[in-house]
Coordinates of C-alpha atoms in Angstrom, one line a residue:
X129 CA -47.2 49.1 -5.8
X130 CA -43.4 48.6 -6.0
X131 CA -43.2 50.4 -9.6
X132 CA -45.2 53.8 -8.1
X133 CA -42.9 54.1 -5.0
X134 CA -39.8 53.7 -7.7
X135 CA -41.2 56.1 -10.0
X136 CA -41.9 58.7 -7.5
X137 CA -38.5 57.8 -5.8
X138 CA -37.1 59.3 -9.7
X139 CA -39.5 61.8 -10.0
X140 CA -41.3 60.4 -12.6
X141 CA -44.9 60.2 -13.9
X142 CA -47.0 57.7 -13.4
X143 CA -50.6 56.6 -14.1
X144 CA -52.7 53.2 -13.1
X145 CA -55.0 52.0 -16.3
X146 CA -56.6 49.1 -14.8
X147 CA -56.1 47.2 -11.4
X148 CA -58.4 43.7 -11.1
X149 CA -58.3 42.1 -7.3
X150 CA -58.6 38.6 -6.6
X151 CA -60.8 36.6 -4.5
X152 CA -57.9 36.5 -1.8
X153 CA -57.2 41.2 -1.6
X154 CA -54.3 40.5 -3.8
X155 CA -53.8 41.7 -7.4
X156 CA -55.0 39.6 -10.1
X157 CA -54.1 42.0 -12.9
X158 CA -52.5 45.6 -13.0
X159 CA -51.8 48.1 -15.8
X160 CA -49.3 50.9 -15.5
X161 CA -48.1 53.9 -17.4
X162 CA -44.9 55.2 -16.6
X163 CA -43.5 58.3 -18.5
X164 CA -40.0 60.2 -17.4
X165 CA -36.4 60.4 -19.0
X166 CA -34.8 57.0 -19.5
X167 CA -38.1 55.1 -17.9
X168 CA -38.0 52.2 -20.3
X169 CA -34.3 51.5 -20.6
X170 CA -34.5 51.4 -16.3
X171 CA -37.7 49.4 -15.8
X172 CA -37.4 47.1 -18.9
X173 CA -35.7 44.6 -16.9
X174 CA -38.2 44.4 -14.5
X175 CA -40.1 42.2 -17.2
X176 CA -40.4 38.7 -17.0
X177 CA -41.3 35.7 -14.1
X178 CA -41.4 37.2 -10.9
X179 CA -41.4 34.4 -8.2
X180 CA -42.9 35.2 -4.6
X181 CA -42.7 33.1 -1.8
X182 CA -45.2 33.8 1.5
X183 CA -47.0 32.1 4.1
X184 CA -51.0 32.6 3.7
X185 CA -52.5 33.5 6.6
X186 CA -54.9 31.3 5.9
X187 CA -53.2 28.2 5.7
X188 CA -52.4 26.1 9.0
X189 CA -50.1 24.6 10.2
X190 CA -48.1 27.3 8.4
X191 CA -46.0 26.4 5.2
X192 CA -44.4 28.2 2.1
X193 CA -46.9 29.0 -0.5
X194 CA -44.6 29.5 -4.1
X195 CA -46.4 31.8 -6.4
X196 CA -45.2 33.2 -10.1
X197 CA -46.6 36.7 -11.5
X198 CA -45.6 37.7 -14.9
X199 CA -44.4 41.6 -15.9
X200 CA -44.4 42.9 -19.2
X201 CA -42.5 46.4 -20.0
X202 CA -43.4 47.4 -23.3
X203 CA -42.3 50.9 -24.5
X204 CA -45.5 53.5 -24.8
X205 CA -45.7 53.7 -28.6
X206 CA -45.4 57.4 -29.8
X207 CA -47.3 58.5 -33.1
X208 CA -45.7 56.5 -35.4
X209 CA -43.8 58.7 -38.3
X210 CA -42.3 57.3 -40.6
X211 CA -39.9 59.5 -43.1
X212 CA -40.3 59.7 -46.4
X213 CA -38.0 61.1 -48.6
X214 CA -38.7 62.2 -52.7
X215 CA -35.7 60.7 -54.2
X216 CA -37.0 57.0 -52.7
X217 CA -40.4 57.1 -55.1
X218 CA -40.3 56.7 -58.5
X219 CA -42.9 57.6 -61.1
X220 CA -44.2 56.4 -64.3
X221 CA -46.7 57.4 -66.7
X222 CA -48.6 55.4 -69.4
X223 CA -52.0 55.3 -71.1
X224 CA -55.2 54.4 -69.3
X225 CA -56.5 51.4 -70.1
X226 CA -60.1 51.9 -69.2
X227 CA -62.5 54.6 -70.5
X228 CA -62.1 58.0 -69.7
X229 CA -62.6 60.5 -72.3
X230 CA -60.4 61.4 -75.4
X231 CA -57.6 63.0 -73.1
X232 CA -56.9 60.2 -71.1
X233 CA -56.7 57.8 -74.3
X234 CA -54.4 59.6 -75.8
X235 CA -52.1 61.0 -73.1
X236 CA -50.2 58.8 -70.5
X237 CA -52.1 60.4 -67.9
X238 CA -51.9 56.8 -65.4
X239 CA -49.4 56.9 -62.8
X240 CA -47.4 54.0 -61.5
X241 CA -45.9 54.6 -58.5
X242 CA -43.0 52.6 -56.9
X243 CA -41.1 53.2 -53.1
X244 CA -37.7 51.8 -53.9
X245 CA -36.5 50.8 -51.1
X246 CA -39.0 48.0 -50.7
X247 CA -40.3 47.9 -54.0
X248 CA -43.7 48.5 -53.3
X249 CA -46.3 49.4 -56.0
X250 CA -49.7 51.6 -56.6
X251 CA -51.4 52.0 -59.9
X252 CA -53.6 55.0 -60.3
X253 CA -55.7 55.8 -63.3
X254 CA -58.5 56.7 -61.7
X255 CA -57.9 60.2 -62.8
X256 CA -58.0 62.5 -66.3
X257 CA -54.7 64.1 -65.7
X258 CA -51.1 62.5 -64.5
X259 CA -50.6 64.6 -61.8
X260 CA -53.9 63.7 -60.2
X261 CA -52.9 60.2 -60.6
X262 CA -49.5 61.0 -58.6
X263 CA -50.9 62.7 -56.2
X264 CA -53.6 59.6 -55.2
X265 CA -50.8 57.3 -56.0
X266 CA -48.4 58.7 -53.5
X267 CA -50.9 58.9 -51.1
X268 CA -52.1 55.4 -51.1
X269 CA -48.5 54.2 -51.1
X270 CA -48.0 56.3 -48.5
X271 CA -50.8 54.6 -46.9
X272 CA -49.6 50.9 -47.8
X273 CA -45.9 51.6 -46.0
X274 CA -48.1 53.0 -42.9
X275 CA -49.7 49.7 -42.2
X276 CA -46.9 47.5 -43.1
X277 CA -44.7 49.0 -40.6
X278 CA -48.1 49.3 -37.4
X279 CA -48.2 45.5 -38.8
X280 CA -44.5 44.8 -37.4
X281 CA -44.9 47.0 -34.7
X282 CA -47.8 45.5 -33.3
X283 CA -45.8 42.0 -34.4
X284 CA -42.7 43.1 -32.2
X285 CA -44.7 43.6 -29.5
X286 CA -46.2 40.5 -29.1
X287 CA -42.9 38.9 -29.5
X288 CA -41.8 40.8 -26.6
X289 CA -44.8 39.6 -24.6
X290 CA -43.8 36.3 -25.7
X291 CA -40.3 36.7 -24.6
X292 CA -40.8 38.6 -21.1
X293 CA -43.7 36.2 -20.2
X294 CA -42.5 32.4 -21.3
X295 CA -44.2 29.6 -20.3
X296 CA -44.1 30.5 -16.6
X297 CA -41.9 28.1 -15.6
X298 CA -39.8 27.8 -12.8
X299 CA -36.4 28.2 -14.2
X300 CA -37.5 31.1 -16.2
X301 CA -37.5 33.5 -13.1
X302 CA -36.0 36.6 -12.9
X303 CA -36.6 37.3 -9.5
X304 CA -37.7 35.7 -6.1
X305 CA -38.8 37.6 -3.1
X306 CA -39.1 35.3 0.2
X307 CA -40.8 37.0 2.5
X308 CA -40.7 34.6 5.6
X309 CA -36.4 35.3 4.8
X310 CA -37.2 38.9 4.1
X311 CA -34.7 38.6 1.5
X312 CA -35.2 39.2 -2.4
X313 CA -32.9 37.4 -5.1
X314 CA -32.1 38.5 -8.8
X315 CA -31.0 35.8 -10.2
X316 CA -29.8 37.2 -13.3
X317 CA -27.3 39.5 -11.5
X318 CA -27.2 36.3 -8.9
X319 CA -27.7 39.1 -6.1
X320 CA -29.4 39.0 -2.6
X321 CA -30.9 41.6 -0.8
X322 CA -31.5 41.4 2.6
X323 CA -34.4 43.5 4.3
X324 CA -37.5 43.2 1.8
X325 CA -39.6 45.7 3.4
X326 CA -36.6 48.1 1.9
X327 CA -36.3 46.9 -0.8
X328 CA -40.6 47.3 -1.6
X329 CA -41.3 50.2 0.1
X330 CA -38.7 52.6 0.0
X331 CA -37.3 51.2 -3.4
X332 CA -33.5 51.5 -2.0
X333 CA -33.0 48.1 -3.1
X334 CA -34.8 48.1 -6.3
X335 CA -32.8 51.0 -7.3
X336 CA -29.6 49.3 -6.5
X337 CA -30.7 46.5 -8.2
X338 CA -31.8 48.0 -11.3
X339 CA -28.5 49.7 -11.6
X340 CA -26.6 46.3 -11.5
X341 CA -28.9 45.1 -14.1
X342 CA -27.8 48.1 -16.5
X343 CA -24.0 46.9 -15.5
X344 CA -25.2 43.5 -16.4
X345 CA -26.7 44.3 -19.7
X346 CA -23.6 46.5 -20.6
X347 CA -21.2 43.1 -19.9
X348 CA -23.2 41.6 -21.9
X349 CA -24.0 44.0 -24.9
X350 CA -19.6 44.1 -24.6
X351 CA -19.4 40.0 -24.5
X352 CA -21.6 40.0 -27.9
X353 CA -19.0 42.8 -29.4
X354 CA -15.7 41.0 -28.5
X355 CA -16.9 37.6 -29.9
X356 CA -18.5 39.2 -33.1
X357 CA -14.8 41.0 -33.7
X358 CA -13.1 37.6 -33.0
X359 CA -15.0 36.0 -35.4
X360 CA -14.1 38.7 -38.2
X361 CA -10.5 38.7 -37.6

């Protein structure tokens, strides 16, 4: 595949998941790890509509056969950490409310515990002493923050998916590559490349084309800054 060949070409790592064939020897379904220093910020415009135009071998008399495969570049996720720091918790005592013995009655042994910046709340008073409390307390909050953000990363993902793949349609492409022409065609950079064999197999093309794209992303990334300062002034 194109993406080994690249990532070997960079000296990056690279490991295949899952491959699934079709009935026709193509590829139905691949997935790829690639891990090496600035992997994702090259290869994450390589997601989206990939058009492909061929002649089956198969078909007679011979015509152009249009296909449409759909890449996804999603960043490997890392164990997520998040930081926590002590002046963003607050703590509160008061009495326990349910039975517990004379010392919890008496004392404000409960613990409510609150992460300011979003306001989140756990109530323990499971516990005879306050500082047992806290300690569960922090650690369930702990817990709560933990899932909220997996929750929105596992959200952002799919809206990435979503965003990459579309509805497939034709005017979503990205990229055509006509092999009876033997040319390829970003049509986000609105840049042809003669000689597809060079720019699959030895990646020569794919890495000059990646390399506009970055240019391409950095005109716009500066577009997006000059209108946001006129609209300040």
């Amino acid at each position: 595949m194109i993406c080994e060949a690249y990532a070997e070409r960079v000296g990056w790592a690279w490991n295949v998941l899952l491959i699934e064939n079709n009935s026709s020897g193509g590829i139905k379904h691949a997935s790829i790890i690639i891990t090496g220093e600035n992997s994702y910020n090259m290869l994450k415009h390589e997601g989206g509509i990939h058009r492909v135009q061929r002649i089956p071998k198969h078909v007679n008399p011979p015509k152009i056969h249009t296909s449409a495969m759909s890449v996804v570049v999603i960043p490997k996720p890392d164990v997520l950490q998040i930081e926590f720091r002590d002046k963003d918790f607050e703590f509160q005592g008061f009495g326990a409310s349910k039975p517990g013995g004379q010392n919890v009655q008496m004392s404000e042994s409960a613990c409510r515990a609150t992460y300011i910046p979003t306001g989140a709340v756990k109530v323990c008073q499971d516990h005879r002493t306050f500082q047992e409390n806290k300690r569960h307390a922090l650690k369930d909050l702990k817990n709560i923050m933990y899932r909220k953000e997996m929750g929105q990363y596992v959200k952002d993902i799919r809206d990435s998916k979503n965003v990459q793949i579309g509805n497939r349609g034709r005017n979503e492409k990205i990229r055509t590559y006509n092999w009876p022409d033997g040319r390829v065609t970003d049509h986000r950079i609105k840049r042809v490349f003669h000689g597809l064999e060079r720019f699959m197999k030895d990646t020569t093309g794919l890495h000059e084309c990646l390399q506009g794209l970055q240019l391409y992303e950095f005109s716009l990334n500066i577009d997006k800054y000059l209108e946001f300062h006129e609209r300040i002034k």
